[in-house]
XYZ file of C-alpha atoms in Angstrom:
471
model
C -99.479 22.188 10.191
C -101.125 19.537 12.372
C -103.920 19.181 9.829
C -101.364 18.652 7.058
C -99.531 16.016 9.125
C -102.814 14.212 9.803
C -103.679 14.170 6.096
C -100.199 12.893 5.209
C -100.527 10.106 7.770
C -103.944 9.075 6.439
C -102.558 9.064 2.902
C -99.611 6.951 4.020
C -101.786 4.382 5.832
C -104.059 4.129 2.778
C -101.004 3.593 0.550
C -99.764 0.932 2.965
C -103.139 -0.819 2.868
C -102.958 -0.973 -0.921
C -99.621 -2.791 -0.507
C -101.420 -5.330 1.728
C -99.680 -4.197 4.903
C -102.136 -5.186 7.600
C -102.600 -5.554 11.353
C -105.266 -8.224 10.875
C -105.930 -11.484 9.053
C -109.340 -10.112 8.126
C -110.106 -7.700 5.258
C -109.703 -4.076 6.449
C -112.859 -2.289 7.573
C -111.522 1.022 6.234
C -108.918 2.301 3.775
C -106.290 2.258 6.543
C -103.945 -0.685 7.102
C -104.421 -0.236 10.871
C -107.381 -0.229 13.227
C -107.925 -3.914 14.004
C -104.967 -4.502 16.347
C -102.944 -1.274 16.261
C -103.421 2.454 15.872
C -101.059 5.415 15.623
C -100.913 7.432 18.822
C -98.669 9.973 20.522
C -96.772 9.239 23.724
C -95.031 12.478 24.801
C -93.079 10.834 27.620
C -92.268 7.558 25.871
C -90.855 8.028 22.387
C -93.366 10.432 20.821
C -95.395 8.980 17.961
C -95.819 5.229 18.196
C -98.278 2.362 17.897
C -100.948 1.698 20.495
C -103.124 -1.364 21.030
C -106.480 -0.870 19.283
C -107.885 -3.671 21.455
C -106.662 -5.906 24.266
C -103.750 -7.981 22.933
C -102.353 -11.256 24.224
C -98.676 -12.119 24.308
C -97.490 -13.831 21.134
C -100.238 -12.504 18.828
C -99.388 -11.622 15.242
C -100.192 -7.902 15.125
C -98.624 -6.663 11.892
C -97.600 -8.208 8.589
C -95.597 -6.331 5.943
C -95.199 -8.185 2.613
C -91.749 -8.443 1.047
C -92.943 -6.301 -1.860
C -93.523 -3.413 0.586
C -90.030 -3.507 2.100
C -87.606 -0.834 0.923
C -84.275 -2.546 0.223
C -81.244 -1.963 -1.973
C -82.636 -4.664 -4.237
C -85.999 -2.938 -4.686
C -84.489 0.544 -5.183
C -81.851 -0.634 -7.658
C -84.507 -1.772 -10.085
C -83.979 1.754 -11.362
C -81.562 1.084 -14.233
C -79.714 4.389 -13.973
C -79.042 3.852 -10.275
C -78.016 0.234 -10.781
C -75.570 0.935 -13.630
C -73.953 3.957 -11.917
C -73.557 2.091 -8.631
C -71.923 -0.942 -10.201
C -69.573 1.234 -12.267
C -68.529 3.844 -9.701
C -68.347 1.923 -6.412
C -65.082 -0.060 -6.223
C -65.654 -1.047 -2.602
C -69.219 -2.160 -2.167
C -70.088 -1.076 1.371
C -73.702 -2.201 1.541
C -74.999 0.398 3.982
C -73.350 3.271 2.057
C -74.916 2.089 -1.205
C -78.284 1.928 0.557
C -77.727 5.504 1.766
C -77.116 6.697 -1.808
C -80.192 4.756 -2.970
C -82.340 6.476 -0.342
C -81.110 9.945 -1.319
C -81.654 9.095 -4.992
C -85.248 8.134 -4.213
C -85.763 11.295 -2.127
C -84.466 13.281 -5.092
C -87.410 12.051 -7.177
C -89.892 13.734 -4.838
C -93.513 13.069 -5.919
C -92.495 10.915 -8.866
C -91.143 8.302 -6.444
C -93.301 5.227 -5.901
C -92.253 5.455 -2.231
C -93.305 9.099 -1.835
C -96.077 8.533 0.793
C -93.587 6.618 2.954
C -90.715 9.057 2.425
C -92.907 11.945 3.595
C -93.535 10.115 6.884
C -89.842 9.777 7.714
C -88.490 12.158 10.393
C -86.920 15.327 9.032
C -84.078 15.203 11.571
C -82.378 12.818 14.002
C -80.306 13.005 17.174
C -77.824 10.212 16.457
C -74.204 10.777 17.460
C -73.202 11.324 13.824
C -75.363 14.478 13.875
C -73.333 15.937 16.752
C -71.519 19.242 16.444
C -68.679 20.537 18.607
C -71.012 21.670 21.381
C -72.943 18.399 21.571
C -69.701 16.408 21.773
C -68.196 18.700 24.405
C -71.373 18.572 26.505
C -71.162 14.774 26.847
C -68.149 15.083 29.230
C -67.851 11.257 29.475
C -64.646 10.097 27.743
C -66.052 7.027 25.997
C -69.116 9.016 24.881
C -66.938 11.784 23.437
C -64.800 9.198 21.657
C -67.893 7.480 20.214
C -69.343 10.797 18.994
C -66.081 11.898 17.365
C -65.744 8.509 15.696
C -69.348 8.619 14.421
C -69.024 12.111 12.939
C -65.662 11.314 11.310
C -67.015 8.090 9.844
C -70.054 9.909 8.428
C -67.895 12.586 6.828
C -65.514 10.031 5.296
C -68.356 7.965 3.799
C -69.985 11.137 2.387
C -66.749 12.185 0.669
C -66.424 8.702 -0.834
C -69.992 8.822 -2.162
C -69.894 12.322 -3.690
C -68.771 11.203 -7.149
C -71.553 8.626 -7.373
C -74.216 11.099 -6.232
C -73.026 13.693 -8.772
C -73.125 11.033 -11.498
C -76.764 10.441 -10.543
C -77.462 14.189 -10.930
C -78.769 14.606 -7.398
C -79.980 18.114 -6.629
C -77.750 20.313 -4.491
C -79.841 19.848 -1.352
C -79.373 16.060 -1.480
C -75.640 16.351 -2.136
C -74.889 18.094 1.158
C -73.275 16.506 4.199
C -76.431 17.327 6.160
C -78.521 15.274 3.708
C -76.022 12.410 3.911
C -76.169 12.380 7.710
C -79.974 12.397 7.547
C -80.076 9.415 5.167
C -77.428 7.542 7.179
C -79.380 8.164 10.393
C -82.593 6.981 8.730
C -80.948 3.691 7.813
C -79.127 3.341 11.148
C -82.213 4.000 13.265
C -85.007 2.430 11.197
C -83.708 -0.580 9.249
C -84.667 -4.111 10.231
C -82.697 -7.300 9.626
C -83.371 -9.380 6.544
C -81.497 -12.590 5.708
C -80.550 -11.679 2.118
C -78.971 -8.232 2.650
C -76.659 -7.053 5.445
C -77.778 -3.462 4.864
C -81.258 -4.414 6.130
C -84.599 -3.008 5.011
C -86.840 -0.058 5.724
C -90.233 -1.355 6.776
C -93.212 0.969 6.269
C -95.531 1.008 9.333
C -93.287 -1.548 11.064
C -90.796 1.195 11.872
C -93.415 3.080 13.896
C -92.864 0.798 16.897
C -90.905 2.412 19.718
C -88.215 0.610 21.715
C -88.348 -1.401 24.914
C -85.159 -2.730 26.481
C -85.043 -6.541 26.806
C -85.249 -7.688 30.386
C -87.923 -5.192 31.382
C -90.706 -7.738 31.132
C -89.958 -10.780 33.234
C -91.755 -13.981 32.340
C -94.834 -14.642 34.421
C -95.034 -17.921 36.290
C -97.936 -18.999 34.075
C -95.696 -18.675 30.990
C -94.096 -22.043 31.697
C -96.936 -23.888 29.999
C -97.383 -21.494 27.070
C -96.796 -22.808 23.579
C -93.113 -22.584 22.699
C -93.993 -20.548 19.592
C -95.134 -17.724 21.860
C -91.775 -17.497 23.620
C -89.978 -15.754 20.805
C -86.442 -14.395 21.167
C -87.386 -11.381 19.063
C -90.562 -9.403 18.502
C -90.495 -9.736 14.757
C -88.631 -11.046 11.765
C -88.840 -11.915 8.117
C -90.717 -15.194 7.591
C -89.890 -16.879 4.307
C -92.943 -19.169 4.275
C -95.324 -16.190 4.082
C -92.889 -13.785 2.304
C -93.507 -11.068 4.860
C -92.032 -9.309 7.870
C -94.176 -10.344 10.834
C -94.460 -8.655 14.236
C -95.682 -10.255 17.458
C -96.619 -8.909 20.873
C -93.898 -9.321 23.508
C -96.420 -9.278 26.381
C -100.104 -8.694 27.099
C -101.334 -5.179 26.257
C -104.498 -3.348 27.244
C -106.361 -1.197 24.739
C -104.632 2.182 24.367
C -101.309 0.988 25.800
C -98.195 1.571 23.693
C -96.998 -1.586 21.917
C -93.198 -1.731 22.044
C -90.541 -3.556 20.080
C -87.200 -4.809 21.367
C -84.374 -4.137 18.894
C -81.836 -5.886 21.108
C -79.646 -5.149 24.135
C -78.125 -1.663 24.055
C -76.552 0.768 26.465
C -77.814 4.352 26.434
C -74.735 5.446 24.501
C -75.361 2.749 21.870
C -79.027 3.757 21.614
C -77.976 7.360 21.112
C -75.342 6.387 18.551
C -77.570 4.186 16.385
C -81.145 5.347 17.086
C -80.929 8.910 18.391
C -82.670 8.404 21.744
C -81.978 6.951 25.180
C -83.938 5.628 28.149
C -84.311 7.349 31.508
C -83.860 3.942 33.128
C -81.962 1.421 31.034
C -81.246 -1.938 32.739
C -78.546 -2.616 30.138
C -76.576 0.594 30.680
C -72.930 0.524 31.762
C -70.007 2.812 32.577
C -66.264 2.599 32.030
C -63.298 3.806 34.075
C -59.833 4.565 32.648
C -57.507 1.559 32.826
C -53.770 1.287 32.402
C -52.648 -0.282 29.083
C -51.095 -3.132 31.079
C -54.537 -4.131 32.367
C -55.572 -4.967 28.798
C -52.296 -6.669 27.884
C -52.228 -8.814 31.030
C -55.596 -10.475 30.352
C -57.474 -11.986 27.393
C -60.807 -10.197 27.872
C -61.861 -7.656 25.205
C -61.855 -3.996 26.230
C -65.606 -3.592 25.953
C -66.148 -6.324 28.573
C -64.298 -4.340 31.271
C -67.164 -2.184 32.536
C -69.426 -1.421 35.492
C -73.033 -2.619 35.378
C -76.000 -0.256 35.623
C -76.490 -1.366 39.270
C -72.933 -0.332 40.188
C -71.380 -3.796 40.198
C -68.145 -4.407 38.248
C -68.382 -6.904 35.392
C -66.837 -10.335 35.883
C -64.140 -9.472 33.332
C -63.267 -6.112 34.959
C -63.017 -7.576 38.449
C -60.951 -10.526 37.261
C -58.639 -8.349 35.148
C -57.956 -6.024 38.074
C -57.279 -8.943 40.410
C -54.711 -10.231 37.960
C -53.142 -6.836 37.216
C -52.799 -5.962 40.907
C -50.997 -9.248 41.556
C -47.158 -9.100 41.439
C -45.901 -9.994 37.950
C -43.947 -13.038 39.125
C -47.101 -14.560 40.653
C -49.598 -13.968 37.834
C -48.955 -17.202 35.952
C -49.482 -19.327 39.074
C -52.817 -17.705 39.968
C -54.215 -17.451 36.426
C -56.502 -20.481 36.821
C -58.046 -18.957 39.953
C -58.547 -15.587 38.238
C -60.368 -17.060 35.248
C -62.641 -19.104 37.509
C -63.730 -15.920 39.280
C -62.119 -16.737 42.610
C -60.710 -14.183 45.023
C -56.946 -14.547 45.454
C -56.686 -13.232 48.994
C -58.241 -10.724 51.359
C -55.290 -8.382 50.764
C -55.585 -8.565 46.968
C -59.331 -7.959 47.175
C -58.786 -4.905 49.405
C -56.260 -3.470 46.943
C -58.595 -4.089 43.983
C -61.599 -2.477 45.662
C -59.507 0.454 46.861
C -58.170 1.015 43.361
C -61.707 1.070 41.909
C -62.925 3.556 44.543
C -59.976 5.826 43.878
C -60.449 5.628 40.103
C -64.173 6.339 40.324
C -63.573 9.361 42.535
C -60.983 10.684 40.078
C -63.448 10.392 37.183
C -66.245 12.034 39.191
C -63.959 14.931 40.104
C -63.296 15.562 36.399
C -66.978 16.123 35.557
C -67.625 19.819 34.923
C -71.076 19.436 36.490
C -72.273 17.385 39.447
C -75.085 14.870 39.279
C -77.221 17.227 41.380
C -76.576 20.111 38.950
C -77.463 17.918 35.983
C -80.689 16.638 37.539
C -81.715 20.223 38.276
C -80.901 21.167 34.683
C -83.108 18.359 33.329
C -85.998 19.486 35.531
C -85.642 23.075 34.294
C -85.587 22.057 30.640
C -88.623 19.788 31.169
C -90.557 22.638 32.779
C -89.673 24.975 29.926
C -90.753 22.350 27.378
C -94.058 21.825 29.214
C -94.601 25.588 29.264
C -93.847 25.741 25.541
C -96.379 22.992 24.807
C -99.011 24.929 26.755
C -98.330 28.016 24.638
C -98.651 25.964 21.459
C -101.993 24.606 22.664
C -103.129 28.160 23.377
C -102.089 29.097 19.816
C -100.554 32.324 21.133
C -98.003 33.419 18.532
C -96.629 36.336 20.589
C -96.214 34.291 23.783
C -94.653 31.417 21.872
C -92.135 33.781 20.245
C -91.252 35.209 23.667
C -90.842 31.694 25.041
C -88.530 30.605 22.235
C -86.403 33.744 22.672
C -86.132 33.156 26.426
C -85.200 29.522 25.832
C -82.468 30.549 23.375
C -81.128 32.972 25.987
C -81.219 30.198 28.595
C -79.298 27.820 26.345
C -76.684 30.520 25.838
C -76.286 31.563 29.478
C -76.535 28.190 31.197
C -75.326 25.787 28.505
C -72.878 28.126 26.732
C -74.748 27.440 23.478
C -74.172 29.984 20.718
C -76.916 32.543 20.097
C -76.907 31.653 16.398
C -79.421 28.858 17.110
C -82.162 29.328 14.566
C -85.746 28.469 15.395
C -85.658 25.432 13.115
C -82.811 23.915 15.151
C -84.143 24.783 18.594
C -85.835 21.416 19.143
C -82.623 19.641 18.146
C -80.630 21.862 20.523
C -82.951 21.001 23.409
C -82.989 17.265 22.649
C -79.225 16.996 22.163
C -78.621 18.928 25.384
C -80.948 16.635 27.314
C -79.269 13.571 25.847
C -75.812 14.811 26.865
C -76.990 15.593 30.383
C -78.699 12.194 30.742
C -75.524 10.417 29.572
C -73.585 12.333 32.240
C -76.145 11.530 34.932
C -76.135 7.832 34.052
C -72.351 7.483 34.078
C -72.049 9.611 37.216
C -74.674 7.552 39.066
C -73.134 4.195 38.113
C -69.714 5.258 39.406
C -71.249 6.596 42.608
C -73.183 3.380 43.116
C -69.984 1.355 42.721
C -68.154 3.350 45.386
C -71.159 3.068 47.717
C -71.403 -0.707 47.236
C -67.700 -1.173 47.941
C -67.685 1.091 50.990
C -70.829 -0.472 52.454
C -69.614 -4.052 52.028
C -66.181 -3.344 53.458
C -67.377 -1.162 56.301
C -69.166 -4.267 57.532
C -65.758 -6.013 57.614
C -64.025 -3.071 59.266
C -61.862 -2.313 56.188
C -60.956 1.140 54.963
C -59.432 2.500 51.787
C -56.846 5.151 51.108
C -58.323 7.716 48.692
């Protein structure tokens, strides 16, 4: 299997080179489009397969260029007359991303006759986005806003699939590409792998360019020497479509040593947002946040949007949350007179501040009490799953079929006994079951830790002042 994957990758990189995708301004030294600046490598603890530096790279270097002709877009796929005519005739509401999803499935349906076949064979066969969640995965999240997001994602996927069925049948798609599972796969491909282009809101799929793994913005602080770097090196993004060269161009976001993984920043996301759109999350995400339940009056008494009322990854309440609570916990007849102070971020009084902080501590404790598992239990669970995965990888390396079968059976039993996962897990879905379980546990740990950090910060700061809270 590994040999087949290696051959497919080599075939794909050769195909990409023929399309003039390149990691160098110089003619390629081999049939591959990579090798001068980048190379494909595997990073088991940091995203799996990704792109590594083939040499030492300096911040701001152009490291990959993908011509417009090599980008998969709705425009390029709808050059197929049958697809174009059927889409225009049968889609009354032109939802760009749904049309792109149908186009992708239509192209997959062609199999080897597709011009994009080498690229299509390199796409993942499954994803862990929230839309792929079943009942167990949603239940395991435990965090209210995460459960809501997962239920919304799955419902949205099902609704869009039902709307697209008539079009896909008109295109004579084979039964395997008509299924909801196929629709979720195509939707997840587009959600997790498309890049922005100025002429189509649905974005584009970018061969080779979508091999970069993610790095959260803010992880790499500017060095003091950066102040005199050319302004062109200080880019807000790591890549983008450049009209003057008709290509998608990627640049290094920092200095890299040979062999180090080269990462791409897609933007600022929480772990839940990363899981929803891309199917992964970060062990340590500086942009993560947590929410606590708020009374409806909190929202109606202020002008801040709901998604701004959160707790930062470091345990500190957002400006909007703190201000909204200060206003809400002020007597109604006094709110108008103190509004200007609230919106400037000022404390109203020592008594109001004590009430606000006490309310947050009480609310956090209530949420923590509702978790079915403690943060200590979840951390232990992650360690156990990691050890079992490491053991499984060792068995694979030993090529011991009997031992590997025994391991997989014991892991299925473990998922059933400890995680209450049904024994009908088939071997093909075992990796998904493990990944989705880990994701749910990590979401719980993150939310749990943020709420704990908030209560600790409040208690520490007010203990210094001799204040106490009623819990």
